[in-house]
């Protein structure tokens, strides 16, 4: 499945580049997005000396993504993107971070000139926990099951949009302290995106 996703993403990027060279800006639009996500199982919770606490979850919290959006004709479009998704707890004497690099392949149907619905598949590569200092000893690698994405996107300007999405995915510890444990990474999120043309 990993090979299929990578090949599909590569094919879409190559096709997008070819179309962009022939008709720049008309059918292919590179984009960058950032989202805040919430949900997923709790990995760890940390209490700080100032009385506050921080919980790291498999669905949180910052997701950066970049990719291409390709219009296929009529109301149909495809999108391929790669991203960096992370949640962390950081203190003066130690750090704990859960990171992954999701690759997504999505299809959309435009319902109006400014709103579309879409969905597709997502696979998070290199899912891992890195820890140091007083919270060291949690370092682990995870195997990821391919997940499902559903989202709605509203364009409030030609190049700017807001997205609301839901993702279903799972992580299974393959090394370290989480080895053999399964975590639900199901989460929701709100994103802002900028399209370059």
N, CA, C and O atoms as a DFTB+ gen file, in Angstrom:
788 C
 N C O
     1  1       0.825      -1.206       0.000
     2  2       0.000       0.000       0.000
     3  2       0.864       1.263       0.000
     4  3       0.530       2.254      -0.650
     5  1       2.002       1.216       0.751
     6  2       2.885       2.375       0.788
     7  2       3.399       2.691      -0.613
     8  3       3.415       3.849      -1.031
     9  1       3.823       1.647      -1.338
    10  2       4.328       1.860      -2.690
    11  2       3.255       2.438      -3.593
    12  3       3.530       3.311      -4.416
    13  1       2.018       1.946      -3.437
    14  2       0.909       2.444      -4.248
    15  2       0.688       3.933      -4.007
    16  3       0.516       4.698      -4.956
    17  1       0.692       4.348      -2.735
    18  2       0.486       5.760      -2.408
    19  2       1.607       6.638      -2.963
    20  3       1.355       7.699      -3.535
    21  1       2.840       6.181      -2.787
    22  2       3.970       6.970      -3.268
    23  2       3.928       7.083      -4.794
    24  3       4.167       8.158      -5.344
    25  1       3.621       5.967      -5.482
    26  2       3.525       5.997      -6.946
    27  2       2.384       6.891      -7.419
    28  3       2.523       7.626      -8.396
    29  1       1.252       6.821      -6.714
    30  2       0.113       7.669      -7.088
    31  2       0.457       9.143      -6.907
    32  3       0.129       9.970      -7.758
    33  1       1.118       9.473      -5.800
    34  2       1.515      10.856      -5.550
    35  2       2.508      11.327      -6.609
    36  3       2.385      12.432      -7.138
    37  1       3.492      10.482      -6.912
    38  2       4.488      10.845      -7.918
    39  2       3.834      11.051      -9.283
    40  3       4.174      11.989     -10.003
    41  1       2.892      10.170      -9.638
    42  2       2.200      10.294     -10.926
    43  2       1.424      11.595     -11.020
    44  3       1.446      12.270     -12.049
    45  1       0.726      11.947      -9.922
    46  2      -0.060      13.183      -9.924
    47  2       0.845      14.405     -10.009
    48  3       0.531      15.365     -10.713
    49  1       1.971      14.374      -9.291
    50  2       2.902      15.501      -9.346
    51  2       3.503      15.659     -10.743
    52  3       3.653      16.779     -11.231
    53  1       3.850      14.531     -11.392
    54  2       4.401      14.583     -12.745
    55  2       3.351      15.100     -13.725
    56  3       3.633      15.955     -14.564
    57  1       2.126      14.562     -13.603
    58  2       1.048      15.027     -14.485
    59  2       0.776      16.506     -14.268
    60  3       0.550      17.251     -15.221
    61  1       0.800      16.926     -13.005
    62  2       0.565      18.330     -12.702
    63  2       1.629      19.228     -13.296
    64  3       1.324      20.298     -13.821
    65  1       2.885      18.793     -13.214
    66  2       3.976      19.574     -13.779
    67  2       3.826      19.699     -15.291
    68  3       4.030      20.772     -15.859
    69  1       3.467      18.591     -15.936
    70  2       3.291      18.613     -17.393
    71  2       2.178      19.564     -17.795
    72  3       2.332      20.323     -18.752
    73  1       1.061      19.537     -17.084
    74  2      -0.052      20.424     -17.413
    75  2       0.300      21.870     -17.109
    76  3      -0.077      22.779     -17.849
    77  1       1.025      22.077     -16.017
    78  2       1.395      23.446     -15.650
    79  2       2.284      24.071     -16.716
    80  3       2.198      25.272     -16.972
    81  1       3.142      23.260     -17.343
    82  2       4.009      23.794     -18.375
    83  2       3.223      24.184     -19.622
    84  3       3.595      25.123     -20.327
    85  1       2.134      23.460     -19.896
    86  2       1.380      23.766     -21.108
    87  2       0.362      24.881     -20.895
    88  3       0.130      25.688     -21.795
    89  1      -0.248      24.934     -19.709
    90  2      -1.241      25.974     -19.431
    91  2      -1.084      26.439     -17.987
    92  3      -1.890      26.065     -17.136
    93  1      -0.074      27.239     -17.692
    94  2       0.203      27.611     -16.303
    95  2      -0.972      28.315     -15.642
    96  3      -1.546      29.263     -16.178
    97  1      -1.310      27.814     -14.455
    98  2      -2.326      28.479     -13.658
    99  2      -3.744      28.089     -13.965
   100  3      -4.633      28.386     -13.167
   101  1      -4.006      27.436     -15.086
   102  2      -5.381      27.133     -15.443
   103  2      -5.883      25.850     -14.785
   104  3      -7.005      25.813     -14.280
   105  1      -5.058      24.792     -14.785
   106  2      -5.535      23.519     -14.255
   107  2      -4.738      23.011     -13.070
   108  3      -5.205      22.121     -12.361
   109  1      -3.557      23.544     -12.835
   110  2      -2.697      23.061     -11.750
   111  2      -2.361      24.216     -10.822
   112  3      -1.910      25.275     -11.259
   113  1      -2.593      23.988      -9.513
   114  2      -2.282      25.034      -8.552
   115  2      -1.487      24.452      -7.386
   116  3      -2.031      23.671      -6.606
   117  1      -0.217      24.813      -7.254
   118  2       0.517      24.430      -6.044
   119  2      -0.095      25.165      -4.849
   120  3      -0.620      26.268      -4.997
   121  1      -0.025      24.553      -3.675
   122  2      -0.584      25.204      -2.492
   123  2       0.229      24.877      -1.251
   124  3       1.012      23.927      -1.223
   125  1       0.021      25.690      -0.232
   126  2       0.601      25.481       1.093
   127  2      -0.510      25.658       2.109
   128  3      -1.330      26.566       1.975
   129  1      -0.549      24.803       3.128
   130  2      -1.585      24.920       4.140
   131  2      -1.065      24.642       5.534
   132  3      -0.037      23.989       5.711
   133  1      -1.788      25.146       6.521
   134  2      -1.469      24.894       7.919
   135  2      -2.769      24.672       8.675
   136  3      -3.752      25.385       8.472
   137  1      -2.759      23.668       9.556
   138  2      -3.971      23.376      10.302
   139  2      -3.723      23.113      11.769
   140  3      -2.622      22.744      12.180
   141  1      -4.769      23.309      12.552
   142  2      -4.794      22.921      13.960
   143  2      -5.702      21.707      14.064
   144  3      -6.855      21.749      13.635
   145  1      -5.181      20.620      14.635
   146  2      -5.945      19.381      14.726
   147  2      -6.147      18.984      16.176
   148  3      -5.389      19.385      17.059
   149  1      -7.179      18.191      16.405
   150  2      -7.514      17.789      17.765
   151  2      -8.098      16.380      17.734
   152  3      -8.768      15.990      16.777
   153  1      -7.829      15.624      18.802
   154  2      -8.363      14.272      18.902
   155  2      -7.259      13.234      18.963
   156  3      -6.084      13.564      19.120
   157  1      -7.650      11.984      18.838
   158  2      -6.701      10.884      18.924
   159  2      -6.510      10.417      20.355
   160  3      -6.886      11.100      21.308
   161  1      -5.914       9.235      20.484
   162  2      -5.631       8.685      21.811
   163  2      -4.511       9.452      22.493
   164  3      -3.657      10.057      21.844
   165  1      -4.538       9.411      23.815
   166  2      -3.480      10.058      24.597
   167  2      -2.237       9.171      24.599
   168  3      -2.311       7.983      24.916
   169  1      -1.105       9.753      24.246
   170  2       0.176       9.056      24.379
   171  2       0.732       9.242      25.784
   172  3       1.025       8.267      26.476
   173  1       0.875      10.492      26.204
   174  2       1.388      10.793      27.544
   175  2       0.825      12.125      28.022
   176  3       0.414      12.970      27.228
   177  1       0.818      12.289      29.337
   178  2       0.461      13.573      29.948
   179  2       1.562      13.960      30.909
   180  3       2.024      13.138      31.701
   181  1       1.981      15.209      30.841
   182  2       3.085      15.682      31.667
   183  2       2.626      16.842      32.536
   184  3       1.904      17.730      32.082
   185  1       3.059      16.822      33.799
   186  2       2.778      17.914      34.739
   187  2       4.036      18.751      34.900
   188  3       5.133      18.217      35.069
   189  1       3.867      20.076      34.845
   190  2       4.997      20.979      34.960
   191  2       5.050      21.604      36.359
   192  3       4.053      21.646      37.080
   193  1       6.226      22.080      36.712
   194  2       6.437      22.628      38.054
   195  2       5.623      23.885      38.312
   196  3       5.406      24.248      39.468
   197  1       5.163      24.565      37.248
   198  2       4.353      25.775      37.447
   199  2       2.871      25.461      37.638
   200  3       2.047      26.373      37.708
   201  1       2.526      24.168      37.722
   202  2       1.149      23.776      37.975
   203  2       0.335      23.459      36.738
   204  3      -0.812      23.025      36.845
   205  1       0.912      23.671      35.561
   206  2       0.203      23.355      34.322
   207  2       0.543      21.932      33.870
   208  3       1.462      21.297      34.387
   209  1      -0.225      21.456      32.891
   210  2       0.046      20.127      32.345
   211  2      -0.118      20.166      30.826
   212  3      -0.727      21.086      30.281
   213  1       0.427      19.170      30.161
   214  2       0.339      19.079      28.708
   215  2       0.119      17.628      28.316
   216  3       0.814      16.730      28.792
   217  1      -0.864      17.407      27.436
   218  2      -1.172      16.063      26.953
   219  2      -0.806      15.968      25.476
   220  3      -1.199      16.817      24.676
   221  1      -0.057      14.936      25.124
   222  2       0.312      14.696      23.725
   223  2      -0.589      13.589      23.200
   224  3      -0.665      12.507      23.781
   225  1      -1.275      13.875      22.086
   226  2      -2.220      12.926      21.504
   227  2      -1.814      12.550      20.085
   228  3      -1.074      13.280      19.425
   229  1      -2.303      11.410      19.629
   230  2      -1.962      10.915      18.294
   231  2      -2.677      11.684      17.183
   232  3      -2.395      11.463      16.005
   233  1      -3.597      12.584      17.538
   234  2      -4.290      13.375      16.526
   235  2      -3.919      14.837      16.516
   236  3      -4.448      15.603      15.711
   237  1      -2.998      15.249      17.414
   238  2      -2.676      16.672      17.516
   239  2      -1.426      17.016      16.735
   240  3      -0.805      16.117      16.168
   241  1      -1.043      18.227      16.681
   242  2      -1.872      19.406      16.888
   243  2      -1.593      20.430      15.788
   244  3      -2.466      21.222      15.434
   245  1      -0.355      20.408      15.245
   246  2       0.012      21.289      14.139
   247  2       0.290      20.437      12.903
   248  3       1.071      19.488      12.965
   249  1      -0.347      20.774      11.783
   250  2      -0.135      20.058      10.527
   251  2       0.196      21.060       9.433
   252  3      -0.627      21.911       9.094
   253  1       1.403      20.960       8.877
   254  2       1.818      21.762       7.730
   255  2       1.779      20.869       6.500
   256  3       2.195      19.712       6.566
   257  1       1.284      21.387       5.375
   258  2       1.210      20.580       4.170
   259  2       1.461      21.429       2.930
   260  3       1.196      22.631       2.910
   261  1       1.984      20.764       1.890
   262  2       2.217      21.408       0.596
   263  2       1.957      20.378      -0.493
   264  3       2.217      19.188      -0.313
   265  1       1.438      20.850      -1.631
   266  2       1.141      19.917      -2.699
   267  2       0.620      20.615      -3.929
   268  3       0.829      21.813      -4.121
   269  1      -0.069      19.841      -4.772
   270  2      -0.660      20.388      -5.991
   271  2      -2.124      19.984      -6.077
   272  3      -2.521      18.900      -5.649
   273  1      -2.912      20.889      -6.642
   274  2      -4.327      20.661      -6.887
   275  2      -4.526      20.676      -8.399
   276  3      -4.150      21.638      -9.068
   277  1      -5.119      19.608      -8.938
   278  2      -5.246      19.461     -10.386
   279  2      -6.717      19.376     -10.777
   280  3      -7.423      18.465     -10.345
   281  1      -7.189      20.332     -11.603
   282  2      -8.558      20.302     -12.120
   283  2      -8.630      19.284     -13.250
   284  3      -7.833      19.334     -14.187
   285  1      -9.589      18.357     -13.163
   286  2      -9.709      17.298     -14.165
   287  2     -10.804      17.571     -15.181
   288  3     -10.983      16.793     -16.119
   289  1     -11.528      18.646     -15.014
   290  2     -12.641      18.967     -15.913
   291  2     -13.951      18.969     -15.166
   292  3     -14.179      18.126     -14.298
   293  1     -14.814      19.913     -15.496
   294  2     -16.089      20.027     -14.792
   295  2     -15.852      20.334     -13.329
   296  3     -14.969      21.123     -12.993
   297  1     -16.641      19.711     -12.444
   298  2     -16.503      20.013     -11.019
   299  2     -15.467      19.136     -10.303
   300  3     -15.312      19.253      -9.087
   301  1     -14.757      18.262     -11.026
   302  2     -13.875      17.283     -10.401
   303  2     -12.433      17.772     -10.359
   304  3     -11.926      18.320     -11.338
   305  1     -11.780      17.571      -9.227
   306  2     -10.360      17.888      -9.095
   307  2      -9.692      16.860      -8.190
   308  3     -10.353      16.175      -7.409
   309  1      -8.381      16.765      -8.310
   310  2      -7.574      15.871      -7.482
   311  2      -6.521      16.698      -6.759
   312  3      -6.106      17.759      -7.225
   313  1      -6.104      16.186      -5.613
   314  2      -5.080      16.890      -4.849
   315  2      -4.113      15.874      -4.255
   316  3      -4.533      14.849      -3.717
   317  1      -2.826      16.160      -4.353
   318  2      -1.791      15.353      -3.710
   319  2      -0.973      16.271      -2.824
   320  3      -0.596      17.368      -3.236
   321  1      -0.697      15.824      -1.602
   322  2       0.100      16.657      -0.713
   323  2       0.950      15.805       0.213
   324  3       0.656      14.634       0.456
   325  1       1.998      16.411       0.718
   326  2       2.855      15.807       1.727
   327  2       2.959      16.808       2.866
   328  3       2.928      18.016       2.633
   329  1       3.083      16.320       4.095
   330  2       3.072      17.247       5.212
   331  2       3.931      16.817       6.377
   332  3       4.611      15.792       6.343
   333  1       3.877      17.634       7.404
   334  2       4.551      17.387       8.675
   335  2       3.516      17.633       9.766
   336  3       2.945      18.720       9.848
   337  1       3.268      16.618      10.610
   338  2       2.210      16.680      11.614
   339  2       2.842      16.363      12.969
   340  3       3.505      15.336      13.111
   341  1       2.651      17.215      13.953
   342  2       3.348      17.034      15.230
   343  2       2.528      17.511      16.418
   344  3       1.731      18.444      16.323
   345  1       2.753      16.838      17.537
   346  2       2.257      17.284      18.834
   347  2       3.409      17.114      19.814
   348  3       4.197      16.177      19.687
   349  1       3.513      18.007      20.789
   350  2       4.666      17.939      21.686
   351  2       4.359      18.536      23.046
   352  3       3.399      19.286      23.223
   353  1       5.207      18.178      24.001
   354  2       5.228      18.786      25.328
   355  2       6.665      19.217      25.563
   356  3       7.585      18.400      25.513
   357  1       6.850      20.501      25.819
   358  2       8.207      21.035      25.952
   359  2       8.369      21.759      27.269
   360  3       7.555      22.610      27.628
   361  1       9.423      21.417      27.986
   362  2       9.729      22.067      29.247
   363  2      11.182      22.494      29.280
   364  3      11.948      22.181      28.368
   365  1      11.564      23.206      30.327
   366  2      12.940      23.694      30.426
   367  2      13.930      22.557      30.653
   368  3      15.124      22.704      30.391
   369  1      13.426      21.415      31.145
   370  2      14.338      20.305      31.439
   371  2      14.068      19.049      30.614
   372  3      14.599      17.982      30.924
   373  1      13.246      19.164      29.562
   374  2      13.007      17.997      28.732
   375  2      11.942      18.236      27.671
   376  3      11.110      19.136      27.788
   377  1      11.988      17.410      26.636
   378  2      11.042      17.530      25.517
   379  2      10.523      16.155      25.113
   380  3      11.236      15.154      25.182
   381  1       9.251      16.134      24.687
   382  2       8.607      14.916      24.193
   383  2       7.828      15.316      22.950
   384  3       7.030      16.252      22.993
   385  1       8.053      14.609      21.834
   386  2       7.406      14.998      20.582
   387  2       6.972      13.768      19.789
   388  3       7.743      12.822      19.620
   389  1       5.723      13.792      19.304
   390  2       5.202      12.770      18.398
   391  2       5.077      13.400      17.026
   392  3       4.337      14.369      16.857
   393  1       5.798      12.858      16.027
   394  2       5.810      13.436      14.685
   395  2       5.518      12.369      13.645
   396  3       5.739      11.179      13.868
   397  1       5.016      12.820      12.504
   398  2       4.803      11.942      11.360
   399  2       4.756      12.798      10.100
   400  3       4.544      14.009      10.165
   401  1       4.960      12.141       8.932
   402  2       4.938      12.826       7.632
   403  2       3.841      12.214       6.776
   404  3       4.087      11.239       6.066
   405  1       2.632      12.770       6.831
   406  2       1.519      12.206       6.060
   407  2       1.574      12.568       4.576
   408  3       1.904      13.693       4.200
   409  1       1.241      11.583       3.752
   410  2       1.054      11.774       2.319
   411  2      -0.419      11.508       2.027
   412  3      -0.965      10.493       2.459
   413  1      -1.065      12.418       1.295
   414  2      -2.502      12.292       1.027
   415  2      -2.792      12.378      -0.468
   416  3      -2.144      13.127      -1.199
   417  1      -3.763      11.608      -0.902
   418  2      -4.281      11.678      -2.269
   419  2      -5.793      11.820      -2.159
   420  3      -6.475      10.912      -1.683
   421  1      -6.323      12.979      -2.606
   422  2      -7.727      13.322      -2.402
   423  2      -8.414      13.658      -3.720
   424  3      -7.776      14.110      -4.671
   425  1      -9.722      13.431      -3.761
   426  2     -10.561      13.833      -4.895
   427  2     -11.651      14.767      -4.379
   428  3     -12.147      14.591      -3.266
   429  1     -12.023      15.763      -5.190
   430  2     -13.012      16.764      -4.789
   431  2     -14.099      16.932      -5.844
   432  3     -13.877      16.727      -7.038
   433  1     -15.282      17.311      -5.361
   434  2     -16.389      17.718      -6.230
   435  2     -16.799      19.116      -5.805
   436  3     -17.157      19.333      -4.647
   437  1     -16.749      20.077      -6.737
   438  2     -17.170      21.451      -6.442
   439  2     -18.687      21.542      -6.490
   440  3     -19.304      21.214      -7.504
   441  1     -19.285      21.989      -5.390
   442  2     -20.733      22.139      -5.322
   443  2     -21.171      23.539      -5.729
   444  3     -22.273      23.726      -6.244
   445  1     -20.304      24.520      -5.497
   446  2     -20.514      25.893      -5.950
   447  2     -19.162      26.427      -6.408
   448  3     -18.168      25.703      -6.373
   449  1     -19.116      27.678      -6.832
   450  2     -17.847      28.276      -7.240
   451  2     -16.875      28.433      -6.068
   452  3     -15.667      28.549      -6.274
   453  1     -17.397      28.437      -4.852
   454  2     -16.525      28.682      -3.708
   455  2     -16.483      27.547      -2.679
   456  3     -15.773      27.656      -1.679
   457  1     -17.224      26.466      -2.905
   458  2     -17.244      25.381      -1.920
   459  2     -17.152      24.020      -2.594
   460  3     -17.795      23.768      -3.613
   461  1     -16.337      23.146      -2.006
   462  2     -16.217      21.785      -2.522
   463  2     -16.076      20.779      -1.390
   464  3     -15.611      21.108      -0.299
   465  1     -16.489      19.545      -1.671
   466  2     -16.356      18.429      -0.740
   467  2     -15.395      17.414      -1.327
   468  3     -15.352      17.212      -2.541
   469  1     -14.629      16.780      -0.460
   470  2     -13.673      15.806      -0.950
   471  2     -13.303      14.764       0.077
   472  3     -13.708      14.823       1.238
   473  1     -12.528      13.820      -0.382
   474  2     -12.051      12.766       0.490
   475  2     -11.032      11.916      -0.221
   476  3     -10.825      12.049      -1.427
   477  1     -10.393      11.038       0.533
   478  2      -9.394      10.176      -0.063
   479  2      -8.619       9.418       0.991
   480  3      -9.133       9.129       2.072
   481  1      -7.368       9.095       0.665
   482  2      -6.545       8.274       1.546
   483  2      -5.351       9.069       2.055
   484  3      -4.906      10.041       1.443
   485  1      -4.851       8.615       3.202
   486  2      -3.712       9.258       3.855
   487  2      -2.855       8.163       4.481
   488  3      -3.366       7.234       5.106
   489  1      -1.553       8.291       4.303
   490  2      -0.638       7.377       4.982
   491  2       0.456       8.204       5.636
   492  3       1.121       8.997       4.969
   493  1       0.646       8.025       6.936
   494  2       1.641       8.791       7.682
   495  2       2.939       7.994       7.767
   496  3       2.987       6.931       8.386
   497  1       3.985       8.515       7.141
   498  2       5.291       7.872       7.171
   499  2       6.112       8.397       8.346
   500  3       5.869       9.497       8.842
   501  1       7.082       7.603       8.784
   502  2       8.036       8.002       9.833
   503  2       7.360       8.481      11.111
   504  3       7.797       9.461      11.715
   505  1       6.300       7.801      11.526
   506  2       5.646       8.151      12.789
   507  2       6.551       7.718      13.947
   508  3       6.944       6.555      14.040
   509  1       6.872       8.668      14.821
   510  2       7.808       8.357      15.898
   511  2       7.655       9.312      17.074
   512  3       7.170      10.435      16.940
   513  1       8.088       8.820      18.228
   514  2       8.204       9.648      19.424
   515  2       9.682       9.863      19.690
   516  3      10.467       8.914      19.694
   517  1      10.059      11.117      19.912
   518  2      11.416      11.464      20.330
   519  2      11.320      12.196      21.656
   520  3      10.493      13.093      21.816
   521  1      12.164      11.816      22.609
   522  2      12.108      12.424      23.937
   523  2      13.517      12.664      24.457
   524  3      14.471      12.005      24.042
   525  1      13.628      13.621      25.375
   526  2      14.945      13.956      25.913
   527  2      14.814      14.551      27.312
   528  3      13.724      14.925      27.745
   529  1      15.925      14.628      27.996
   530  2      15.962      15.248      29.310
   531  2      15.180      14.472      30.350
   532  3      15.237      13.243      30.398
   533  1      14.446      15.203      31.187
   534  2      13.699      14.583      32.283
   535  2      12.601      13.654      31.793
   536  3      12.147      12.790      32.543
   537  1      12.165      13.815      30.543
   538  2      11.124      12.940      29.985
   539  2      11.722      12.014      28.927
   540  3      11.003      11.544      28.045
   541  1      13.021      11.748      29.003
   542  2      13.665      10.843      28.071
   543  2      13.250       9.401      28.317
   544  3      12.660       9.081      29.349
   545  1      13.564       8.532      27.358
   546  2      13.266       7.116      27.492
   547  2      12.000       6.659      26.806
   548  3      11.645       5.483      26.887
   549  1      11.297       7.579      26.121
   550  2      10.059       7.217      25.428
   551  2      10.254       6.970      23.923
   552  3       9.293       6.643      23.227
   553  1      11.476       7.122      23.417
   554  2      11.705       7.023      21.976
   555  2      11.105       5.737      21.405
   556  3      11.371       4.638      21.892
   557  1      10.284       5.903      20.353
   558  2       9.586       4.767      19.746
   559  2       9.291       5.049      18.286
   560  3       9.161       6.202      17.876
   561  1       9.184       3.972      17.500
   562  2       8.740       4.054      16.113
   563  2       7.389       3.369      15.995
   564  3       7.080       2.440      16.743
   565  1       6.572       3.849      15.027
   566  2       5.219       3.323      14.852
   567  2       4.989       2.867      13.413
   568  3       5.505       3.454      12.462
   569  1       4.205       1.816      13.287
   570  2       3.700       1.397      11.988
   571  2       2.333       2.047      11.829
   572  3       1.527       2.042      12.760
   573  1       2.070       2.607      10.649
   574  2       0.827       3.329      10.421
   575  2      -0.075       2.575       9.459
   576  3       0.378       2.063       8.435
   577  1      -1.351       2.513       9.797
   578  2      -2.334       1.962       8.864
   579  2      -2.869       3.092       7.991
   580  3      -3.105       4.202       8.468
   581  1      -3.058       2.795       6.713
   582  2      -3.579       3.813       5.798
   583  2      -4.951       4.277       6.266
   584  3      -5.819       3.465       6.585
   585  1      -5.136       5.592       6.304
   586  2      -6.362       6.165       6.828
   587  2      -7.224       6.806       5.762
   588  3      -6.878       6.832       4.581
   589  1      -8.360       7.322       6.213
   590  2      -9.358       7.956       5.351
   591  2      -9.505       9.425       5.746
   592  3      -9.508       9.765       6.929
   593  1      -9.628      10.289       4.734
   594  2      -9.824      11.731       4.946
   595  2     -11.139      12.165       4.313
   596  3     -11.454      11.770       3.191
   597  1     -11.905      12.979       5.035
   598  2     -13.099      13.633       4.490
   599  2     -12.992      15.112       4.841
   600  3     -12.732      15.457       5.994
   601  1     -13.193      15.996       3.848
   602  2     -13.087      17.422       4.158
   603  2     -13.969      18.282       3.273
   604  3     -14.340      17.906       2.161
   605  1     -14.288      19.442       3.803
   606  2     -14.989      20.474       3.054
   607  2     -14.094      21.698       2.980
   608  3     -13.415      22.031       3.952
   609  1     -14.086      22.371       1.833
   610  2     -13.204      23.522       1.640
   611  2     -13.994      24.699       1.083
   612  3     -14.720      24.572       0.096
   613  1     -13.836      25.849       1.738
   614  2     -14.514      27.072       1.321
   615  2     -13.477      28.106       0.892
   616  3     -12.583      28.446       1.668
   617  1     -13.588      28.610      -0.337
   618  2     -12.689      29.646      -0.853
   619  2     -13.327      31.007      -0.591
   620  3     -14.329      31.359      -1.213
   621  1     -12.744      31.764       0.327
   622  2     -13.267      33.101       0.606
   623  2     -12.586      34.149      -0.265
   624  3     -12.982      35.314      -0.258
   625  1     -11.562      33.740      -1.018
   626  2     -10.911      34.568      -2.034
   627  2     -10.338      33.598      -3.059
   628  3     -10.304      32.391      -2.824
   629  1      -9.891      34.122      -4.194
   630  2      -9.432      33.242      -5.279
   631  2      -8.310      32.310      -4.838
   632  3      -8.271      31.152      -5.255
   633  1      -7.391      32.801      -3.994
   634  2      -6.224      32.009      -3.609
   635  2      -6.249      31.528      -2.166
   636  3      -5.339      30.814      -1.746
   637  1      -7.254      31.896      -1.404
   638  2      -7.280      31.567       0.009
   639  2      -8.516      30.737       0.358
   640  3      -9.616      31.006      -0.124
   641  1      -8.314      29.726       1.202
   642  2      -9.439      28.886       1.597
   643  2      -9.347      28.494       3.064
   644  3      -8.295      28.594       3.696
   645  1     -10.484      28.046       3.581
   646  2     -10.576      27.454       4.916
   647  2     -11.121      26.045       4.741
   648  3     -12.088      25.836       4.008
   649  1     -10.503      25.079       5.413
   650  2     -10.940      23.689       5.338
   651  2     -11.327      23.188       6.716
   652  3     -10.733      23.569       7.725
   653  1     -12.330      22.328       6.741
   654  2     -12.673      21.566       7.942
   655  2     -12.612      20.101       7.539
   656  3     -13.187      19.708       6.524
   657  1     -11.917      19.293       8.332
   658  2     -11.722      17.901       7.933
   659  2     -11.793      16.933       9.104
   660  3     -11.654      17.308      10.269
   661  1     -12.015      15.663       8.746
   662  2     -11.964      14.558       9.699
   663  2     -11.075      13.477       9.103
   664  3     -11.139      13.196       7.906
   665  1     -10.246      12.875       9.949
   666  2      -9.310      11.835       9.511
   667  2      -9.439      10.641      10.433
   668  3      -9.508      10.788      11.653
   669  1      -9.470       9.445       9.835
   670  2      -9.452       8.204      10.600
   671  2      -8.165       7.460      10.278
   672  3      -7.925       7.119       9.120
   673  1      -7.329       7.201      11.289
   674  2      -6.094       6.464      11.092
   675  2      -5.667       5.808      12.401
   676  3      -6.130       6.191      13.476
   677  1      -4.784       4.822      12.304
   678  2      -4.307       4.102      13.490
   679  2      -2.798       3.941      13.443
   680  3      -2.197       3.866      12.371
   681  1      -2.191       3.890      14.634
   682  2      -0.759       3.702      14.782
   683  2      -0.503       2.492      15.684
   684  3      -1.188       2.298      16.688
   685  1       0.483       1.692      15.317
   686  2       0.872       0.546      16.129
   687  2       2.354       0.634      16.453
   688  3       3.187       0.727      15.552
   689  1       2.681       0.605      17.738
   690  2       4.073       0.695      18.143
   691  2       4.872      -0.495      17.643
   692  3       4.472      -1.642      17.840
   693  1       5.996      -0.230      16.999
   694  2       6.832      -1.342      16.520
   695  2       8.188      -1.394      17.209
   696  3       8.943      -2.347      17.013
   697  1       8.510      -0.380      18.017
   698  2       9.739      -0.406      18.810
   699  2       9.573       0.532      20.000
   700  3       8.668       1.366      20.031
   701  1      10.457       0.382      20.970
   702  2      10.424       1.267      22.126
   703  2       9.329       0.916      23.120
   704  3       8.795      -0.193      23.103
   705  1       8.998       1.863      23.984
   706  2       8.058       1.608      25.078
   707  2       6.624       1.361      24.596
   708  3       5.813       0.816      25.344
   709  1       6.305       1.752      23.368
   710  2       4.944       1.559      22.854
   711  2       4.818       0.317      21.973
   712  3       3.773       0.101      21.360
   713  1       5.850      -0.486      21.904
   714  2       5.857      -1.685      21.062
   715  2       4.646      -2.571      21.375
   716  3       4.392      -2.906      22.531
   717  1       3.896      -2.947      20.313
   718  2       2.744      -3.824      20.461
   719  2       1.451      -3.136      20.850
   720  3       0.401      -3.778      20.881
   721  1       1.498      -1.845      21.148
   722  2       0.287      -1.115      21.517
   723  2      -0.284      -0.388      20.298
   724  3       0.464       0.130      19.469
   725  1      -1.605      -0.356      20.200
   726  2      -2.282       0.305      19.082
   727  2      -2.967       1.571      19.574
   728  3      -3.609       1.573      20.624
   729  1      -2.827       2.642      18.812
   730  2      -3.409       3.936      19.161
   731  2      -4.303       4.424      18.030
   732  3      -3.953       4.320      16.854
   733  1      -5.454       4.954      18.398
   734  2      -6.381       5.537      17.438
   735  2      -5.974       6.988      17.192
   736  3      -5.944       7.800      18.117
   737  1      -5.663       7.304      15.935
   738  2      -5.259       8.663      15.590
   739  2      -6.372       9.484      14.979
   740  3      -6.110      10.533      14.391
   741  1      -7.624       9.026      15.107
   742  2      -8.761       9.748      14.530
   743  2      -8.812      11.178      15.070
   744  3      -8.738      11.397      16.279
   745  1      -8.937      12.142      14.164
   746  2      -8.921      13.542      14.594
   747  2      -9.692      14.419      13.627
   748  3      -9.996      14.026      12.501
   749  1      -9.998      15.616      14.097
   750  2     -10.597      16.651      13.278
   751  2      -9.628      17.814      13.177
   752  3      -8.659      17.889      13.933
   753  1      -9.889      18.731      12.237
   754  2      -8.990      19.864      12.106
   755  2      -9.594      21.012      11.321
   756  3     -10.536      20.837      10.548
   757  1      -9.029      22.187      11.538
   758  2      -9.391      23.398      10.805
   759  2      -8.111      23.938      10.168
   760  3      -7.099      24.108      10.848
   761  1      -8.158      24.206       8.864
   762  2      -6.967      24.575       8.100
   763  2      -7.182      25.874       7.334
   764  3      -8.307      26.241       6.995
   765  1      -6.076      26.553       7.072
   766  2      -6.044      27.656       6.125
   767  2      -5.082      27.292       5.017
   768  3      -4.008      26.753       5.286
   769  1      -5.445      27.576       3.770
   770  2      -4.588      27.234       2.636
   771  2      -4.405      28.424       1.707
   772  3      -5.297      29.256       1.542
   773  1      -3.223      28.480       1.107
   774  2      -2.909      29.506       0.111
   775  2      -2.523      28.812      -1.184
   776  3      -1.630      27.964      -1.194
   777  1      -3.195      29.170      -2.284
   778  2      -2.914      28.618      -3.613
   779  2      -2.107      29.643      -4.398
   780  3      -2.447      30.826      -4.416
   781  1      -1.043      29.189      -5.043
   782  2      -0.102      30.117      -5.674
   783  2      -0.638      30.745      -6.953
   784  3      -0.162      31.808      -7.349
   785  1      -1.616      30.121      -7.616
   786  2      -2.324      30.776      -8.717
   787  2      -3.699      30.181      -8.856
   788  3      -4.463      30.593      -9.729
